[in-house]
mmCIF file of C-alpha atoms in Angstrom:
data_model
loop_
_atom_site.group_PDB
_atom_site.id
_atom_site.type_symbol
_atom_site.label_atom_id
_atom_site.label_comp_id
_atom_site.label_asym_id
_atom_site.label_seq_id
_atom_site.Cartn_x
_atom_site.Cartn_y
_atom_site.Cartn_z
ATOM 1 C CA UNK A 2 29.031 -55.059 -160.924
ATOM 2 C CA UNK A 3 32.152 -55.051 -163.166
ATOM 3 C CA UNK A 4 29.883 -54.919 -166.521
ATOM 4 C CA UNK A 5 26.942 -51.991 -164.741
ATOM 5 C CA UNK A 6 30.192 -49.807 -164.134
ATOM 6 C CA UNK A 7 31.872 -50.485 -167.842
ATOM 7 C CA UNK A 8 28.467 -49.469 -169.005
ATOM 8 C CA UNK A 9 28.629 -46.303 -167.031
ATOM 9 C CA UNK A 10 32.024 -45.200 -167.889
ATOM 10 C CA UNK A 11 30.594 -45.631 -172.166
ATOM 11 C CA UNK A 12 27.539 -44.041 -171.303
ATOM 12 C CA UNK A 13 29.869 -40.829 -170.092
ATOM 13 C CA UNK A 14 32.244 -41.125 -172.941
ATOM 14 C CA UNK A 15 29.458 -40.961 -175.284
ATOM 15 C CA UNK A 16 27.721 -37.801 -173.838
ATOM 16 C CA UNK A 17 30.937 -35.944 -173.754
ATOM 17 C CA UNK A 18 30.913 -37.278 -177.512
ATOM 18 C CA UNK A 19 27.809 -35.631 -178.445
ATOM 19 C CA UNK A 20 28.209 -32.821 -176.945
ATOM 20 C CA UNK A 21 31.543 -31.715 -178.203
ATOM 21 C CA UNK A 22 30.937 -28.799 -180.503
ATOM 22 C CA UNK A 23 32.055 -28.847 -184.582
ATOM 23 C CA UNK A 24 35.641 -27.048 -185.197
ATOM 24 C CA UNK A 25 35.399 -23.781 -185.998
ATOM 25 C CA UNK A 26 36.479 -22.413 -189.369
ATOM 26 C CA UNK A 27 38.706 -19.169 -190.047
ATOM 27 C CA UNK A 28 35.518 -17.570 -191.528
ATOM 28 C CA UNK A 29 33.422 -17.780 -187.793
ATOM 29 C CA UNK A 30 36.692 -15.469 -186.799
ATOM 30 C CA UNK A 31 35.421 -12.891 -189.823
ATOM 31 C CA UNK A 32 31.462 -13.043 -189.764
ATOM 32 C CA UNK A 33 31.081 -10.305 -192.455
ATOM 33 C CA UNK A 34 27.022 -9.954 -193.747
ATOM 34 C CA UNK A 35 25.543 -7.002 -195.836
ATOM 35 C CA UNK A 36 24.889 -4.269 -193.085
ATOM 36 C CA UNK A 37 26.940 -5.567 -190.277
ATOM 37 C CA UNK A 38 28.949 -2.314 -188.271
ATOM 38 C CA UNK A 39 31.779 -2.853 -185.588
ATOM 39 C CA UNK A 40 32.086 0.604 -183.180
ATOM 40 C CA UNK A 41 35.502 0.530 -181.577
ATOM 41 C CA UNK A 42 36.936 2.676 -178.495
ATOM 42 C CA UNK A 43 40.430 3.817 -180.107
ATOM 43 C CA UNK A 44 43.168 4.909 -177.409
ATOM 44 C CA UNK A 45 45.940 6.255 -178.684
ATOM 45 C CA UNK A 46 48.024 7.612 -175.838
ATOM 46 C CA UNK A 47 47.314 11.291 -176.281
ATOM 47 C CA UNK A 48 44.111 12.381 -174.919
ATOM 48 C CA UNK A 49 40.642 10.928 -174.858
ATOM 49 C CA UNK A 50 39.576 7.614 -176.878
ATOM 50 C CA UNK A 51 38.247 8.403 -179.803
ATOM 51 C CA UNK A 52 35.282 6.261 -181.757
ATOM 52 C CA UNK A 53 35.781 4.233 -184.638
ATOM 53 C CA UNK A 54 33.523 2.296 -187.001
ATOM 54 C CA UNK A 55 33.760 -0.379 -189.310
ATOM 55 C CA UNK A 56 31.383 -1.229 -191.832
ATOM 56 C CA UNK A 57 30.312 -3.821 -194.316
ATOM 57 C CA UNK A 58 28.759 -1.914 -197.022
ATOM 58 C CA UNK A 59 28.133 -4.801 -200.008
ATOM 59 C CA UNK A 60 28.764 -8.447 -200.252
ATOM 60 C CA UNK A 61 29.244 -9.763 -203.939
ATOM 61 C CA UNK A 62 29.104 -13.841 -203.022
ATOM 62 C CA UNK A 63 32.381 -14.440 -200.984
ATOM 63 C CA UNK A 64 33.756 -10.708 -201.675
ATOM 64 C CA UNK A 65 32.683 -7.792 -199.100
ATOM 65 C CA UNK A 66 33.412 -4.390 -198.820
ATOM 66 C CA UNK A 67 34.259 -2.663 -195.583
ATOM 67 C CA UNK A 68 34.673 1.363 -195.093
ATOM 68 C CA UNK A 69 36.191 2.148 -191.851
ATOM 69 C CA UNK A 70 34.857 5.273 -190.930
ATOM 70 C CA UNK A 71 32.958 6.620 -193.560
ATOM 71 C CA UNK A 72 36.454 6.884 -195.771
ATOM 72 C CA UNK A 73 38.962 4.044 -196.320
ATOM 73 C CA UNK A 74 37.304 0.994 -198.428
ATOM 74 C CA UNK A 75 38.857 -2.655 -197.669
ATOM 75 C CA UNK A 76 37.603 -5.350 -199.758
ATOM 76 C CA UNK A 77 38.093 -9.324 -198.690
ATOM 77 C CA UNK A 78 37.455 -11.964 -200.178
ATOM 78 C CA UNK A 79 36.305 -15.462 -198.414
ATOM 79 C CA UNK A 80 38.339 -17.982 -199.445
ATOM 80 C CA UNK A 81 38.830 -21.680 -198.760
ATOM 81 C CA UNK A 82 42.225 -21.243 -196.710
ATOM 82 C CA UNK A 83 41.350 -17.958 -194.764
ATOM 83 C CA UNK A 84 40.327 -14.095 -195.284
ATOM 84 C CA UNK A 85 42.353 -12.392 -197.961
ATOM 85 C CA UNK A 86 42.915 -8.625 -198.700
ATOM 86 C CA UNK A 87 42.277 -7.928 -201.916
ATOM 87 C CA UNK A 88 43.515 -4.372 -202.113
ATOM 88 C CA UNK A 89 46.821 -5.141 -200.551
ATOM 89 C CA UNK A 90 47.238 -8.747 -201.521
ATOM 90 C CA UNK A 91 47.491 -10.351 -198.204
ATOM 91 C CA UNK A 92 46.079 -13.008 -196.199
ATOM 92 C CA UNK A 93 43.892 -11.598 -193.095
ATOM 93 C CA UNK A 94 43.591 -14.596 -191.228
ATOM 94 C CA UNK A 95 44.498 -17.743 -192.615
ATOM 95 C CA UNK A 96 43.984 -21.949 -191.438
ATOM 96 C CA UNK A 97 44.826 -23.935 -190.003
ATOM 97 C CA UNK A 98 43.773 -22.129 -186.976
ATOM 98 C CA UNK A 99 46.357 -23.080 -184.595
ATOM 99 C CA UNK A 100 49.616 -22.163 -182.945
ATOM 100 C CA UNK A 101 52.512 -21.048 -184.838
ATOM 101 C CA UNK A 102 50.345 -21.041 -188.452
ATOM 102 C CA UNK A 103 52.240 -17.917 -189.933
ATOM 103 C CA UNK A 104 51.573 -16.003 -193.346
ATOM 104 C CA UNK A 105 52.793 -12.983 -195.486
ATOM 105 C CA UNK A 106 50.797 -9.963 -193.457
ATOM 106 C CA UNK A 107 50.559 -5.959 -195.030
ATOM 107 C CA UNK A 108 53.591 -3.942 -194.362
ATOM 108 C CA UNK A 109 56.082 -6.501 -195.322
ATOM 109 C CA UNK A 110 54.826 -8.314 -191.439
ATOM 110 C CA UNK A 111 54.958 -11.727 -190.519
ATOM 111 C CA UNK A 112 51.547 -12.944 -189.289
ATOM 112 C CA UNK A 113 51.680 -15.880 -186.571
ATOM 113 C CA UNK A 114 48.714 -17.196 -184.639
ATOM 114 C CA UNK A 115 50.348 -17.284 -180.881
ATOM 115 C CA UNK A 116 47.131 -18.463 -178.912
ATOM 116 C CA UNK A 117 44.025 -20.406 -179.430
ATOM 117 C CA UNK A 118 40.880 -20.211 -176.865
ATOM 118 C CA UNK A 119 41.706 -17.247 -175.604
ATOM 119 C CA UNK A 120 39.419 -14.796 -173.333
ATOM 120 C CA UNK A 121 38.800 -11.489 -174.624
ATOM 121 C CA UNK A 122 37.203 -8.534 -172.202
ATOM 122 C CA UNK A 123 36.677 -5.481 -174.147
ATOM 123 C CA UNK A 124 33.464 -2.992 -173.716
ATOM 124 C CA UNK A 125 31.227 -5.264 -175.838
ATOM 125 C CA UNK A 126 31.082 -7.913 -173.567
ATOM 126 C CA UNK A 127 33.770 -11.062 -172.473
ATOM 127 C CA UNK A 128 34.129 -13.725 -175.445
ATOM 128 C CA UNK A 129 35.968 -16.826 -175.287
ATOM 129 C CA UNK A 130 37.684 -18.962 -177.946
ATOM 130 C CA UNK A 131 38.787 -16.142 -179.611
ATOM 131 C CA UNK A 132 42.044 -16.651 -182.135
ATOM 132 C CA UNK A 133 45.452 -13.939 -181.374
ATOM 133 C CA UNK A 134 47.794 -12.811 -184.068
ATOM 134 C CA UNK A 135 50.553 -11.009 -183.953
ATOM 135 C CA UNK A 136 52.116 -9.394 -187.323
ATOM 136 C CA UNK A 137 56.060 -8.484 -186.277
ATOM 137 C CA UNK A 138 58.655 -7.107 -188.809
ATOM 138 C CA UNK A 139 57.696 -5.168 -191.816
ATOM 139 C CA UNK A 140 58.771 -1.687 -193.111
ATOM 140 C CA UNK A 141 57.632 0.075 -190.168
ATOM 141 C CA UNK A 142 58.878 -1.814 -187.078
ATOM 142 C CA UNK A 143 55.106 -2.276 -186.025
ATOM 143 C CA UNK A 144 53.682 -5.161 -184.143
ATOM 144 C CA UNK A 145 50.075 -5.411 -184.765
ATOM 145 C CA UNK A 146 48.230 -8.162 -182.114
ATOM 146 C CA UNK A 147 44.913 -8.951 -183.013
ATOM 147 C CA UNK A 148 41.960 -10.694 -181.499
ATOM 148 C CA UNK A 149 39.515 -12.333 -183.367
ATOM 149 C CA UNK A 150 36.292 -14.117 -181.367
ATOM 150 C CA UNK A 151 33.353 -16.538 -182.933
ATOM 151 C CA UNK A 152 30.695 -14.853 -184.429
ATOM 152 C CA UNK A 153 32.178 -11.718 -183.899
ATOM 153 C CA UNK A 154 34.802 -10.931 -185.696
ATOM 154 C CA UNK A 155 37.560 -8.162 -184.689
ATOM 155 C CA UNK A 156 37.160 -7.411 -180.712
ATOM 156 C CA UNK A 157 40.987 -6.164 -179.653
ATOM 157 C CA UNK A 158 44.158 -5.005 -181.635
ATOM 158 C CA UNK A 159 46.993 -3.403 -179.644
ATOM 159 C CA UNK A 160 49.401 -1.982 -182.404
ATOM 160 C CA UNK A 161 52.686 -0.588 -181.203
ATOM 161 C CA UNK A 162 56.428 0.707 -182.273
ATOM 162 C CA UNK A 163 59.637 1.742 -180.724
ATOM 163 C CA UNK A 164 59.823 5.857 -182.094
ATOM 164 C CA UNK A 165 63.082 6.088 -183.433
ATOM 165 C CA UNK A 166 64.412 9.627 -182.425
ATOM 166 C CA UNK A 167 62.960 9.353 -178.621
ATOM 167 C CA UNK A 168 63.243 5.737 -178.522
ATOM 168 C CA UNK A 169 59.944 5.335 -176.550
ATOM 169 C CA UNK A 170 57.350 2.821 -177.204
ATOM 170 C CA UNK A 171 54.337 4.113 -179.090
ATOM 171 C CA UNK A 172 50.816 2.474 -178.783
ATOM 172 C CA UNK A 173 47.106 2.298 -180.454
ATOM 173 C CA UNK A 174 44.604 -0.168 -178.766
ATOM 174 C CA UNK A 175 41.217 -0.796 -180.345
ATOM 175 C CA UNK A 176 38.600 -2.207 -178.357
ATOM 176 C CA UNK A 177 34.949 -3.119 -179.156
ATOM 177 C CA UNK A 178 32.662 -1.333 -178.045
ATOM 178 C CA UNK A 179 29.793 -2.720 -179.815
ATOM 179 C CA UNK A 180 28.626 -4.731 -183.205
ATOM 180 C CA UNK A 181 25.807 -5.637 -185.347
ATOM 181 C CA UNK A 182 26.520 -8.400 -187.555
ATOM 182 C CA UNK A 183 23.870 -7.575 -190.144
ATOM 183 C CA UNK A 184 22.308 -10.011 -192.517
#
């Protein structure tokens, strides 16, 4: 009896075993292919959301090129260690993907991861074991909280500031409303 219920207990260990999905890596957080397009609801406080898009116009090996909106280019490069910024000389996201990991962000902003596994719920859908950041400090006073989901990239950023002459909090949310990851 002692030895059928020792073999049951293994037998369980080793399903969980081969079931347990690989780590992710920072680049599942950033799935970037030729073609791929992000549509965002953007509140801003004042009025109506308005509609912004994202999208990856070339890939040149582990460089890409993404115009938000039909205007601003962003170019990232795929490295090792994380997602860097080329044009401003940053790291996007950056590994280890886990609490407290912190980096040099745009703006003169700290970058910290500050959960793991989250839930997202944005128009797009619900996604779980999505990565937070939050990017504090800088020249601007800014805090910048990002979401970042598997295999989809971007899906929430809440950026906000205290207005210095009023002294009320300003806000922009971006939410996804929709993506096609191209390739």
């Amino acid at each position: 009896m002692k030895r059928l219920l020792l073999l049951a207990l293994c037998a369980c260990g080793a399903a969980q075993t081969a079931t347990e999905a690989a780590p992710l890596h920072v680049h599942d957080y950033f799935p970037m292919e030729e073609g791929g397009v992000w549509s965002y609801d953007i509140d801003t406080g004042f009025g109506p959301p308005v509609f912004g898009v994202l999208r990856v116009e070339a890939i040149d090996g582990e460089r890409m090129d993404i115009r938000n909106n039909g205007g601003e280019l962003s170019r990232f490069e795929r490295r090792p260690e994380g997602i860097f910024d080329l044009i401003q000389g940053v790291w996007y996201l950056r590994a280890p993907l886990e609490i407290g990991t912190e980096w040099a962000g745009a703006g003169g902003r700290t970058v910290r991861i500050v959960a793991v596994g989250e839930q997202v719920e944005v128009p797009a859908g619900t996604f779980d074991g999505c990565v937070v950041t939050e990017g504090t400090g800088g020249e601007d006073g800014r805090t910048i909280r990002t979401s970042y989901c598997p295999s989809v990239g971007m899906t929430l950023q809440e950026a906000s500031m205290e207005m210095r002459m009023s002294g009320e909090r300003a806000a922009v949310t971006s939410r996804l409303r929709g993506y096609l990851p191209g390739g």
